Amino acid sequence: MNPTVNFTPGPSQLYFTVEDHVRTAFREGVPSLSHRTKKFESYYQSTVEGLRALLNIPAGYHLYFTGSATEIWERVVENLVEEKSFHLVNGSFSKRFFEVSQQLQRKADKLEVANGQGFDASFRATEGTELIALTHNETSTGVMLPLEFFKTVRANHPDALLAVDAVSSLPFPDFDFNLLDSVFFSVQKGFGLPAGLGVWLVNDKCVAKAEQLLAKGKSIGSYHTIPSLHTHALKNQTPETPNVLAIYLLSKVVEDMNRKGIQAIRKETEYKAALLYNTLNQHSVLNPFVKDKAFQSKTVVVADTGEHTERITKLLLEKGMQPGDGYGPSKKTQLRFANFPTHAKEHFEALVDTLEAYKP
Amino acid sequence: MNPTVNFTPGPSQLYFTVEDHVRTAFREGVPSLSHRTKKFESYYQSTVEGLRALLNIPAGYHLYFTGSATEIWERVVENLVEEKSFHLVNGSFSKRFFEVSQQLQRKADKLEVANGQGFDASFRATEGTELIALTHNETSTGVMLPLEFFKTVRANHPDALLAVDAVSSLPFPDFDFNLLDSVFFSVQKGFGLPAGLGVWLVNDKCVAKAEQLLAKGKSIGSYHTIPSLHTHALKNQTPETPNVLAIYLLSKVVEDMNRKGIQAIRKETEYKAALLYNTLNQHSVLNPFVKDKAFQSKTVVVADTGEHTERITKLLLEKGMQPGDGYGPSKKTQLRFANFPTHAKEHFEALVDTLEAYKP
């Protein structure tokens, strides 16, 4: 194991139990297990049941596996948008979701604000919008939508499907899934697993919409259409040979998280975020990039580090801590700190101690 | 490690060095390595260079990574077929490739023969065919196209792209890549790796074709279009967060295979196949399913086991050998035996000894 504590927001530091689970997986033959076996189906089922318990997912929601969350952007548009999608854009990842819809030749509209900004929840999507694409946590800028945000959007758009990219926030947010139609994430962020698996939740309304498009003679893809994923999921199966090892590891990490308890995970996440924001607020030369407290991400904290970026990075590395670079054009003026379940309170205490001790 | 020798044709028994490589990967922090790093790019490059050396891939061919070979069926059609594809169908997987083209609303035509049969190489694809889809080794039935087959198809279709599904044959076949435009496989068969990665080779003609479709205003997908994959591949990069661990492991196994030498691997594969076919030919109650020697697969040998299936399976399991079930409707009357580089000569000698000793 690398001794460094890794604060990059993805791929994240591994959840601390992963290496043990990999060892067990090899002992049990998981890496070469056929997915057409009862044993695989039991792993699939245990992942689904574990996630239902962890995230309090109600009945009528179905869970599918893909290669990545990037793939899910594409599948959401292919399966759930005949003509019009509407996107809230405030950074690189929400923008990419918007562009995917354009590339798939839908009429994609957007409400765009500057990086680091949140949105006024009372926005109205373009007339005829079938799906509103929301990025719960914009990994590039550290803006997180507050949970009440979804209530307003739902109330103002009773007929649109709401699809939420929760890539770098889950398992932290206590979503009211009844407000949302589709939620997705990848495993290399909050769940602390090796990259290579996307997890896609859809409700019955999404299943019906995809079937409707298919019945209308639209092409919605081939193996990873919702109807194909759904038929297989009902049997705890996948259309293709999936990343069996990743599904197994996810089931085990979710089991660990359920043992710890989601309330404890959420409380710790809030405590660690508060520590870091507090330090940034009081610091002589550092500041949180996101000013509006209502939109400050709890899981990816972005610091304006300006001309100090290089020296702070060096200082942290000396103490065995790897910060995440600022994203894209902010590479030289910001640092990002993931605050995922694998990051212990002690890691954050050491982090803020080091930042506080920094003398320009 | 599971002590059983696994002859199922996929996911296959792991290549015998994989577990060690996984241990090293954890020591070096590969499972949480960001794909936007020089270190990742070096793994990408070493995989590409290793595969070029192993398979003798000429210049002008480019290598991309996807989630699975199933995904590549879809990407081939999206990127390389505007209207018409033509498919050689002789089993479940070649049939699925054909269906993917239909689902994506192309005019897919086919030449279909019975399971277990090969094709007359002098077939002519439908007028206007843009891409001919060939399954080098039909995993469901154990039919392998001989290498000369491609020469004839190429000569008779100078203008069509030839796309070859080599999922369960590579690294065995000594392809003349100059005859082929696209070749793809997944890593859980001949390369003996955990499932969750597809490898897609395309030549410059494929790149040009995808760009042409895009220029015409056709939608060819979003993140995994050839132009997007290509731009990234030139920098040893991927559009999305890929299965970093699998790419690393592939680079290591390919390195092991290059050290052993592809000639030795091919010779051993032929020897092991000959052993098993010889046993089946001389057996009192067993027979090879594929009768025409020219089409008998070297990498997936299918045995007609009829009413003896259950007892032979039991006997093999007692000796620590796991045969593959017959595919689909042949589950109760056939057994399949993968003959991949990880299967040692000794495994095959034990296998044929057990089959020969079987008394009905």
XYZ file of C-alpha atoms in Angstrom:
720
model
C 0.000 0.000 0.000
C 1.045 3.546 -0.752
C 1.445 5.296 2.645
C 0.095 8.624 1.332
C -3.405 9.742 2.283
C -4.981 10.545 -1.043
C -7.406 13.506 -1.088
C -7.834 13.582 -4.886
C -11.555 13.476 -5.662
C -11.390 10.511 -7.974
C -10.246 7.934 -8.373
C -10.233 8.250 -4.630
C -8.204 6.588 -1.970
C -9.499 3.044 -1.632
C -11.980 2.272 1.109
C -9.785 0.823 3.804
C -11.256 -2.695 3.584
C -10.826 -3.131 -0.180
C -7.448 -4.837 -0.218
C -8.692 -7.508 2.207
C -11.784 -8.069 0.101
C -9.628 -8.501 -3.002
C -7.623 -11.163 -1.194
C -10.814 -12.995 -0.246
C -12.100 -12.613 -3.806
C -9.046 -14.405 -5.185
C -9.364 -17.128 -2.567
C -12.985 -17.664 -3.615
C -12.341 -17.583 -7.359
C -14.369 -14.396 -7.941
C -12.036 -12.873 -10.595
C -12.719 -15.779 -12.958
C -16.291 -16.486 -11.884
C -18.789 -16.829 -14.733
C -21.564 -14.252 -14.507
C -24.058 -16.922 -15.541
C -23.869 -18.640 -12.150
C -25.963 -18.592 -8.981
C -22.929 -17.338 -7.093
C -22.673 -14.253 -9.293
C -26.398 -13.675 -8.921
C -26.008 -13.769 -5.154
C -23.332 -11.046 -5.364
C -25.581 -8.952 -7.602
C -28.478 -9.371 -5.211
C -26.425 -8.591 -2.159
C -25.100 -5.398 -3.795
C -28.633 -4.299 -4.623
C -30.039 -5.138 -1.202
C -27.058 -3.550 0.524
C -27.446 -0.324 -1.444
C -31.203 -0.271 -0.833
C -30.568 -0.462 2.901
C -27.658 1.997 2.882
C -29.363 4.672 0.798
C -32.953 3.948 1.791
C -34.046 3.286 -1.781
C -37.787 2.657 -2.024
C -39.577 -0.071 -3.995
C -40.122 0.718 -7.668
C -36.462 1.674 -8.146
C -34.145 -0.647 -10.060
C -30.393 -0.906 -10.066
C -28.249 -1.616 -13.129
C -24.500 -1.863 -13.696
C -22.573 -0.166 -16.518
C -18.901 0.400 -17.374
C -18.744 3.925 -15.983
C -20.884 6.900 -14.983
C -19.801 8.514 -18.264
C -21.612 5.668 -19.982
C -24.723 6.420 -17.902
C -24.851 10.012 -19.210
C -25.204 8.460 -22.662
C -27.718 5.808 -21.605
C -29.885 8.366 -19.783
C -30.196 10.436 -22.943
C -30.657 7.443 -25.262
C -33.364 5.865 -23.122
C -35.163 8.788 -21.522
C -35.060 11.689 -23.962
C -36.897 11.590 -27.248
C -36.352 15.269 -28.068
C -35.701 17.675 -25.235
C -33.435 17.643 -22.208
C -32.607 20.527 -19.897
C -29.338 20.833 -18.009
C -28.106 22.806 -15.044
C -24.493 23.625 -15.896
C -21.944 25.032 -13.451
C -18.717 23.214 -14.226
C -16.978 20.706 -16.461
C -18.984 17.599 -15.602
C -22.462 19.113 -15.759
C -21.381 20.681 -19.062
C -20.265 17.310 -20.390
C -23.698 15.799 -19.574
C -25.249 18.634 -21.626
C -22.871 17.989 -24.531
C -23.660 14.265 -24.537
C -27.299 15.116 -25.183
C -26.264 17.384 -28.061
C -23.994 14.696 -29.515
C -26.942 12.320 -29.451
C -28.833 14.975 -31.418
C -31.386 15.889 -28.810
C -32.494 19.466 -28.346
C -30.497 20.133 -25.201
C -31.143 23.378 -23.405
C -29.350 24.674 -20.353
C -29.245 27.087 -17.469
C -25.583 27.943 -17.046
C -23.934 29.838 -14.205
C -20.298 30.602 -13.473
C -18.048 27.958 -11.930
C -18.428 27.946 -8.169
C -22.029 29.212 -8.286
C -25.241 27.422 -7.360
C -28.631 27.912 -9.002
C -31.869 29.557 -8.050
C -34.107 26.561 -7.413
C -37.092 28.359 -8.880
C -35.778 28.133 -12.469
C -38.172 26.841 -15.096
C -37.004 24.389 -17.728
C -37.832 24.957 -21.377
C -41.400 24.075 -22.392
C -41.609 20.401 -23.361
C -38.524 19.294 -21.419
C -38.694 15.537 -20.924
C -35.716 15.228 -18.612
C -33.900 17.627 -16.305
C -30.236 16.722 -15.796
C -28.898 17.749 -12.411
C -25.384 17.296 -11.111
C -25.706 16.897 -7.378
C -22.051 17.554 -6.764
C -19.983 19.280 -9.446
C -16.616 17.585 -8.874
C -14.713 20.224 -10.825
C -15.784 23.129 -8.608
C -17.098 21.750 -5.314
C -20.675 22.977 -5.685
C -23.296 20.713 -4.110
C -27.031 21.176 -4.564
C -28.871 21.273 -1.224
C -31.469 18.542 -0.752
C -34.369 21.045 -0.624
C -33.360 22.085 -4.129
C -34.863 18.886 -5.542
C -38.210 19.549 -3.846
C -38.613 22.860 -5.652
C -37.479 21.450 -9.009
C -39.882 18.525 -8.624
C -42.779 20.792 -7.651
C -42.164 23.106 -10.606
C -41.748 20.277 -13.130
C -44.242 17.556 -12.278
C -44.020 15.985 -15.741
C -40.268 15.923 -16.380
C -37.999 13.096 -15.365
C -35.291 14.225 -12.925
C -31.917 12.544 -13.477
C -29.250 13.178 -10.868
C -25.522 12.662 -11.348
C -24.371 11.803 -7.827
C -20.939 10.557 -8.884
C -18.903 12.338 -6.236
C -21.501 12.670 -3.494
C -22.989 9.258 -2.719
C -23.254 7.610 -0.229
C -23.337 10.905 1.713
C -26.608 12.572 0.580
C -29.843 11.463 2.217
C -31.864 11.723 -1.005
C -35.623 11.583 -0.957
C -35.748 9.216 -3.911
C -39.455 9.842 -4.360
C -38.531 13.244 -5.794
C -36.054 11.746 -8.276
C -36.447 9.394 -11.219
C -32.875 8.367 -11.874
C -29.694 8.643 -9.823
C -26.261 7.341 -10.766
C -22.690 7.141 -9.574
C -19.404 5.388 -10.190
C -17.603 3.372 -7.566
C -14.185 5.074 -7.541
C -15.294 8.108 -5.548
C -17.342 7.858 -2.323
C -17.327 4.072 -2.341
C -13.538 3.946 -2.571
C -13.269 1.140 -5.114
C -11.040 0.680 -8.160
C -12.575 2.416 -11.221
C -14.486 0.423 -13.823
C -18.126 0.236 -12.715
C -21.088 2.585 -12.988
C -24.260 2.136 -10.926
C -27.546 3.325 -12.374
C -30.791 3.642 -10.446
C -34.036 4.204 -12.343
C -37.663 4.121 -11.271
C -40.670 2.588 -12.988
C -41.376 5.857 -14.806
C -37.979 5.565 -16.518
C -38.648 1.953 -17.469
C -41.995 2.980 -18.952
C -40.455 5.911 -20.853
C -37.766 3.730 -22.467
C -40.359 1.127 -23.419
C -42.509 3.863 -24.892
C -39.650 5.144 -27.070
C -38.950 1.592 -28.202
C -42.625 1.022 -29.013
C -42.547 4.211 -31.096
C -39.777 2.667 -33.202
C -36.931 4.782 -31.777
C -33.520 3.219 -31.353
C -32.509 3.374 -27.701
C -29.290 1.354 -28.025
C -28.578 -2.364 -27.946
C -27.358 -4.259 -24.852
C -27.519 -1.432 -22.293
C -31.032 -0.213 -22.980
C -33.239 0.059 -19.922
C -35.514 -2.793 -21.111
C -32.485 -5.065 -21.633
C -30.851 -4.090 -18.347
C -34.196 -4.438 -16.603
C -35.023 -7.923 -17.868
C -31.616 -9.078 -16.740
C -31.716 -7.225 -13.408
C -34.952 -9.004 -12.488
C -32.842 -12.194 -12.512
C -29.846 -10.506 -10.833
C -28.117 -10.686 -14.182
C -26.394 -8.396 -16.681
C -26.737 -8.371 -20.494
C -22.959 -8.639 -21.011
C -20.030 -10.092 -19.082
C -19.676 -7.351 -16.463
C -16.877 -6.339 -14.125
C -17.695 -9.228 -11.789
C -14.885 -8.428 -9.365
C -16.058 -4.815 -8.994
C -19.647 -5.899 -8.308
C -18.372 -8.301 -5.643
C -16.170 -5.616 -4.072
C -19.035 -3.123 -4.078
C -21.237 -5.644 -2.254
C -18.542 -6.042 0.393
C -17.845 -2.328 0.883
C -21.561 -1.598 1.095
C -21.785 -4.348 3.723
C -18.971 -2.640 5.663
C -20.729 0.716 5.365
C -24.024 -0.733 6.548
C -22.218 -2.230 9.532
C -20.816 1.171 10.374
C -24.170 2.807 9.724
C -25.039 5.515 7.228
C -25.843 7.985 10.019
C -22.314 7.703 11.385
C -20.884 8.108 7.870
C -22.982 11.233 7.261
C -22.138 12.732 10.629
C -18.417 12.150 10.122
C -18.588 13.616 6.629
C -20.217 16.767 8.018
C -17.705 16.998 10.837
C -14.712 16.658 8.473
C -16.170 19.173 6.011
C -16.799 21.652 8.826
C -13.216 21.284 10.031
C -11.830 22.096 6.605
C -14.229 24.953 5.736
C -13.582 26.428 9.168
C -9.856 26.375 8.546
C -10.265 27.902 5.078
C -12.585 30.638 6.415
C -10.148 31.657 9.104
C -6.976 31.283 7.078
C -4.842 34.313 6.265
C -4.242 33.388 2.634
C -6.630 30.546 1.765
C -10.368 30.715 1.035
C -13.160 28.360 0.101
C -13.807 28.716 -3.631
C -17.579 28.351 -3.208
C -18.766 31.365 -1.220
C -22.447 30.549 -0.776
C -22.599 28.217 2.221
C -25.819 26.619 0.926
C -23.898 25.281 -2.071
C -20.586 24.346 -0.438
C -19.937 20.689 -1.161
C -19.517 18.390 1.812
C -17.702 15.729 -0.228
C -15.363 17.738 -2.479
C -14.004 20.866 -0.831
C -12.325 23.292 -3.207
C -9.833 25.799 -1.813
C -8.646 28.947 -3.525
C -4.915 28.619 -2.999
C -3.713 31.171 -5.568
C 0.033 31.712 -5.686
C 0.451 29.382 -2.684
C -0.741 26.311 -4.546
C 2.651 24.837 -5.305
C 4.107 25.414 -1.856
C 1.054 24.062 -0.062
C 1.049 20.991 -2.279
C 4.714 20.400 -1.448
C 4.080 20.864 2.268
C 1.157 18.400 2.230
C 3.121 15.829 0.262
C 5.932 16.060 2.810
C 3.396 15.124 5.456
C 2.156 12.180 3.403
C -0.981 13.891 2.094
C -1.846 14.085 -1.616
C -4.204 16.992 -2.418
C -6.240 16.995 -5.637
C -5.252 19.558 -8.254
C -7.684 22.280 -9.190
C -9.692 21.229 -12.227
C -8.732 22.347 -15.726
C -7.866 26.072 -15.830
C -7.802 26.206 -12.002
C -4.985 23.676 -11.799
C -2.470 26.251 -10.608
C -4.722 28.290 -8.294
C -6.949 25.808 -6.490
C -6.686 22.553 -4.580
C -9.483 20.040 -4.192
C -9.958 17.804 -1.156
C -12.188 14.748 -1.322
C -14.069 14.027 1.863
C -15.212 10.460 1.343
C -16.104 7.742 3.855
C -12.603 6.275 3.631
C -11.050 9.525 4.869
C -10.758 9.279 8.641
C -11.317 12.193 11.016
C -7.616 11.894 11.861
C -6.718 12.465 8.192
C -8.720 15.686 8.195
C -7.297 16.792 11.520
C -3.793 16.315 10.130
C -4.829 18.137 6.956
C -6.176 21.218 8.728
C -3.212 21.258 11.138
C -0.864 21.403 8.170
C -2.887 24.083 6.370
C -3.078 26.174 9.544
C 0.669 25.861 10.095
C 1.384 27.101 6.567
C 3.305 30.383 6.689
C 3.401 32.234 3.361
C -6.813 -19.782 -5.117
C -9.419 -22.250 -6.161
C -7.571 -25.558 -6.824
C -9.827 -26.518 -9.743
C -8.544 -26.200 -13.314
C -11.240 -24.218 -15.038
C -11.940 -25.136 -18.673
C -15.006 -22.877 -19.041
C -14.512 -20.659 -22.089
C -15.138 -17.386 -20.331
C -14.580 -15.905 -17.930
C -11.624 -18.214 -18.144
C -9.227 -19.468 -15.558
C -6.913 -16.586 -14.706
C -3.537 -16.397 -16.367
C -1.255 -17.911 -13.780
C 0.614 -14.655 -13.067
C -2.452 -12.474 -12.434
C -2.680 -12.834 -8.677
C 0.954 -11.729 -8.276
C 0.362 -8.747 -10.536
C -2.663 -7.734 -8.468
C -0.518 -7.811 -5.340
C 2.077 -5.563 -7.011
C -0.700 -3.280 -8.257
C -1.919 -2.705 -4.696
C 1.621 -2.101 -3.500
C 2.049 0.536 -6.220
C -1.319 2.236 -5.688
C -2.665 1.275 -9.129
C -6.276 0.593 -7.994
C -6.708 4.240 -6.946
C -4.418 5.788 -9.555
C -5.899 8.753 -11.419
C -6.103 8.118 -15.154
C -4.990 11.724 -15.755
C -1.406 10.943 -14.692
C 1.825 10.143 -16.507
C 1.936 6.832 -14.669
C -1.419 5.776 -16.132
C -0.282 6.905 -19.581
C 2.795 4.709 -19.239
C 0.564 1.684 -18.497
C -1.616 2.515 -21.496
C 1.436 2.838 -23.722
C 3.021 -0.343 -22.458
C -0.215 -2.270 -23.090
C -0.386 -0.943 -26.636
C 3.273 -1.610 -27.386
C 3.108 -5.038 -25.796
C 0.070 -6.016 -27.857
C 1.666 -4.645 -31.037
C 4.683 -6.860 -30.438
C 2.680 -9.915 -29.345
C 0.191 -9.844 -32.220
C 2.409 -8.222 -34.841
C 0.054 -5.285 -35.353
C 1.256 -2.986 -38.138
C 1.408 0.823 -38.110
C -1.874 2.556 -38.956
C -3.790 0.461 -36.409
C -5.001 2.053 -33.184
C -5.988 0.508 -29.910
C -8.852 1.683 -27.698
C -10.318 0.421 -24.419
C -14.022 -0.103 -23.702
C -16.068 -1.715 -20.938
C -16.598 -5.006 -22.754
C -16.510 -6.635 -26.187
C -20.315 -6.441 -26.123
C -19.914 -2.676 -26.061
C -17.609 -2.903 -29.092
C -20.334 -4.617 -31.156
C -22.387 -1.485 -30.575
C -19.536 0.940 -31.213
C -18.559 -0.841 -34.457
C -22.066 -0.395 -35.819
C -22.482 3.195 -34.556
C -19.153 4.351 -35.961
C -18.651 2.275 -39.081
C -22.063 1.555 -40.555
C -24.234 4.269 -42.014
C -26.773 1.912 -43.577
C -25.723 -1.619 -44.367
C -23.858 -4.311 -42.483
C -23.493 -7.971 -43.409
C -23.022 -10.733 -40.846
C -21.832 -14.313 -40.931
C -23.987 -16.086 -38.365
C -23.341 -19.577 -37.013
C -24.093 -19.393 -33.323
C -25.295 -17.215 -30.475
C -22.557 -14.595 -30.448
C -22.360 -13.950 -34.186
C -26.156 -13.741 -34.115
C -26.042 -11.169 -31.319
C -23.648 -8.983 -33.375
C -26.217 -9.107 -36.199
C -29.047 -8.164 -33.825
C -27.089 -5.199 -32.435
C -26.960 -3.758 -35.944
C -30.719 -4.233 -36.280
C -31.361 -2.605 -32.894
C -29.332 0.373 -34.064
C -31.663 0.493 -37.081
C -29.159 -0.396 -39.740
C -30.088 -2.637 -42.634
C -28.361 -5.754 -41.370
C -28.180 -8.694 -43.716
C -26.755 -12.109 -42.940
C -25.500 -15.420 -44.205
C -26.619 -17.943 -41.604
C -25.635 -21.587 -41.305
C -26.439 -24.203 -38.695
C -24.588 -24.256 -35.397
C -21.322 -26.154 -35.738
C -20.954 -25.305 -39.427
C -18.411 -23.089 -41.157
C -19.014 -20.945 -44.236
C -18.026 -21.110 -47.872
C -15.423 -18.336 -48.098
C -16.627 -17.393 -51.561
C -19.915 -15.872 -50.282
C -20.788 -12.404 -51.577
C -22.186 -9.805 -49.236
C -25.267 -7.800 -50.201
C -24.636 -4.986 -52.670
C -23.679 -1.794 -50.849
C -22.461 -3.536 -47.685
C -20.244 -1.125 -45.754
C -19.045 -3.550 -43.118
C -18.774 -7.325 -42.932
C -19.007 -8.681 -39.396
C -17.057 -11.879 -38.868
C -16.793 -13.910 -35.700
C -13.381 -15.534 -35.782
C -14.247 -18.028 -33.080
C -17.902 -18.701 -32.281
C -17.624 -19.386 -28.543
C -21.032 -21.028 -28.384
C -20.232 -23.777 -30.883
C -16.457 -24.029 -31.266
C -16.279 -23.033 -34.932
C -13.135 -21.102 -35.893
C -12.638 -19.455 -39.268
C -9.352 -20.505 -40.897
C -6.927 -17.647 -41.570
C -7.129 -18.107 -45.364
C -10.827 -17.377 -45.057
C -10.089 -13.679 -44.549
C -7.982 -13.521 -47.730
C -10.902 -14.637 -49.838
C -13.396 -12.348 -48.111
C -11.011 -9.418 -48.507
C -10.404 -10.170 -52.188
C -14.119 -10.433 -52.899
C -15.028 -7.265 -50.969
C -12.332 -4.701 -51.590
C -14.553 -1.811 -50.509
C -16.160 -3.163 -47.337
C -14.668 -2.801 -43.884
C -13.962 -6.170 -42.263
C -14.628 -6.287 -38.523
C -13.527 -9.384 -36.668
C -14.796 -10.492 -33.271
C -11.780 -12.358 -31.866
C -13.095 -12.512 -28.300
C -12.308 -16.138 -27.616
C -9.410 -16.677 -29.996
C -6.740 -14.040 -29.365
C -3.824 -14.142 -28.728
C -3.709 -17.472 -30.617
C -4.463 -16.490 -34.262
C -1.620 -15.113 -36.364
C -3.854 -12.583 -38.149
C -2.642 -10.777 -41.219
C -3.968 -7.445 -40.005
C -3.543 -5.918 -43.435
C -6.587 -7.925 -44.511
C -8.699 -6.665 -41.610
C -9.941 -3.224 -40.605
C -11.073 -3.820 -37.053
C -10.421 -6.603 -34.563
C -11.618 -6.760 -30.968
C -11.584 -8.934 -27.901
C -12.244 -8.910 -24.178
C -9.640 -9.775 -21.601
C -11.400 -12.547 -19.665
C -10.826 -15.256 -22.288
C -7.430 -15.896 -23.881
C -5.683 -13.261 -21.800
C -6.930 -14.815 -18.560
C -7.821 -11.592 -16.779
C -10.808 -10.627 -14.636
C -13.732 -9.447 -16.822
C -14.424 -5.745 -17.299
C -12.350 -4.529 -20.242
C -12.791 -4.648 -24.016
C -9.923 -3.992 -26.445
C -10.726 -2.498 -29.833
C -8.303 -2.269 -32.732
C -9.191 -0.114 -35.731
C -7.182 1.032 -38.732
C -7.017 4.441 -40.381
C -9.853 3.494 -42.739
C -12.141 3.065 -39.727
C -11.070 6.413 -38.292
C -11.801 8.064 -41.648
C -15.181 6.363 -41.934
C -16.320 7.524 -38.480
C -15.156 11.057 -39.214
C -17.024 10.951 -42.496
C -20.275 9.943 -40.782
C -19.786 12.718 -38.231
C -19.130 15.266 -40.984
C -22.352 14.151 -42.645
C -24.218 15.080 -39.467
C -24.840 11.520 -38.270
C -24.774 10.785 -34.547
C -22.086 8.202 -33.834
C -22.369 8.289 -30.032
C -20.788 10.492 -27.393
C -17.690 9.552 -25.358
C -16.805 6.256 -27.072
C -16.922 7.416 -30.681
C -13.826 6.577 -32.713
C -12.827 10.263 -33.029
C -13.113 10.735 -29.245
C -11.296 7.488 -28.452
C -8.692 8.318 -31.075
C -7.883 11.828 -29.841
C -7.408 10.426 -26.375
C -5.456 7.349 -27.509
C -2.900 9.574 -29.238
C -2.063 10.834 -25.729
C -2.328 7.340 -24.166
C -5.558 8.508 -22.600
C -9.212 7.491 -22.393
C -12.301 9.724 -22.635
C -13.739 8.438 -19.331
C -12.313 7.038 -16.104
C -11.496 3.530 -17.348
C -10.842 0.240 -15.589
C -7.295 1.342 -14.709
C -6.473 -1.850 -12.831
C -7.500 -4.027 -15.798
C -5.361 -1.983 -18.213
C -2.394 -2.369 -15.847
C -2.987 -6.121 -15.496
C -3.298 -6.527 -19.262
C 0.046 -4.760 -19.742
C 1.637 -7.186 -17.294
C 0.126 -10.360 -18.744
C 1.052 -9.257 -22.266
C 4.595 -8.693 -20.984
C 4.592 -12.250 -19.582
C 3.304 -13.604 -22.886
C 5.926 -11.719 -24.862
C 8.589 -13.145 -22.558
C 7.298 -16.643 -23.257
C 6.978 -15.870 -26.958
C 3.891 -15.986 -29.138
C 5.320 -18.851 -31.201
C 5.549 -21.038 -28.098
C 2.001 -20.052 -27.091
C 0.663 -20.906 -30.552
C 2.538 -24.208 -30.706
C 1.304 -25.245 -27.273
C -2.254 -24.254 -28.187
C -2.087 -26.455 -31.268
C -0.582 -29.349 -29.343
C -3.261 -29.186 -26.629
C -6.061 -28.908 -29.189
C -4.670 -31.879 -31.116
C -4.559 -33.951 -27.929
C -8.218 -33.279 -27.184
C -9.560 -33.664 -30.742
C -7.579 -36.878 -31.055
C -9.178 -38.229 -27.888
C -12.654 -37.191 -29.037
C -12.122 -38.749 -32.477
C -11.074 -42.082 -31.034
C -13.530 -42.163 -28.165
C -16.244 -44.810 -28.027
C -19.036 -42.427 -26.979
C -17.715 -38.870 -27.415
C -17.306 -36.858 -30.619
C -16.161 -33.410 -31.657
C -19.253 -31.310 -32.359
C -17.615 -29.542 -35.313
C -17.026 -32.196 -37.985
C -15.181 -30.177 -40.615
C -11.546 -30.121 -39.494
C -10.943 -26.822 -41.288
C -13.394 -25.133 -38.914
C -12.554 -26.899 -35.652
C -11.649 -24.271 -33.103
C -8.225 -24.510 -31.514
C -9.228 -22.366 -28.531
C -12.719 -23.607 -27.649
C -13.205 -27.323 -28.250
C -16.814 -28.478 -28.136
C -17.553 -32.142 -27.436
C -20.796 -33.943 -28.150
C -21.304 -35.722 -24.858
C -25.000 -36.631 -25.227
C -26.432 -38.671 -22.392
C -22.980 -38.914 -20.796
C -22.759 -35.181 -20.094
C -23.701 -35.311 -16.450
C -21.511 -38.289 -15.578
C -18.473 -36.916 -17.409
C -18.903 -33.563 -15.704
C -19.015 -35.308 -12.341
C -15.930 -37.386 -13.155
C -13.960 -34.306 -14.254
C -14.986 -32.346 -11.182
C -13.801 -35.224 -8.987
C -10.399 -34.839 -10.629
C -10.404 -31.090 -10.011
C -11.353 -30.104 -13.579
C -14.281 -27.806 -14.358
C -15.617 -28.282 -17.911
C -17.704 -25.579 -19.570
C -21.368 -26.380 -20.125
C -22.692 -26.616 -23.639
C -24.149 -23.272 -24.707
C -27.865 -22.581 -24.477
C -29.949 -25.492 -25.802
C -26.841 -27.739 -25.856
C -26.319 -27.402 -22.116
C -27.261 -31.010 -21.437
C -25.637 -32.649 -24.446
C -22.311 -30.898 -24.976
C -19.277 -29.809 -23.003
C -16.947 -26.980 -23.972
C -13.242 -26.884 -23.174
C -11.297 -23.636 -23.358
C -7.739 -24.028 -24.579
C -6.189 -20.728 -23.573
C -2.570 -19.807 -22.855
C -3.109 -20.293 -19.120
C -4.041 -23.946 -19.617
C -0.875 -25.991 -19.272
C -0.085 -29.054 -21.357
C -0.328 -31.036 -18.115
C -3.913 -29.839 -17.649
C -4.816 -31.131 -21.085
C -2.972 -34.406 -20.540
C -4.943 -34.923 -17.327
C -8.143 -33.957 -19.160
C -7.708 -36.456 -21.993
C -6.598 -39.176 -19.561
C -9.830 -38.722 -17.641
C -11.970 -38.646 -20.774
C -10.238 -41.776 -22.119
C -10.732 -43.581 -18.823
C -14.471 -42.839 -18.869
C -16.466 -46.056 -19.050
C -20.114 -45.503 -19.966
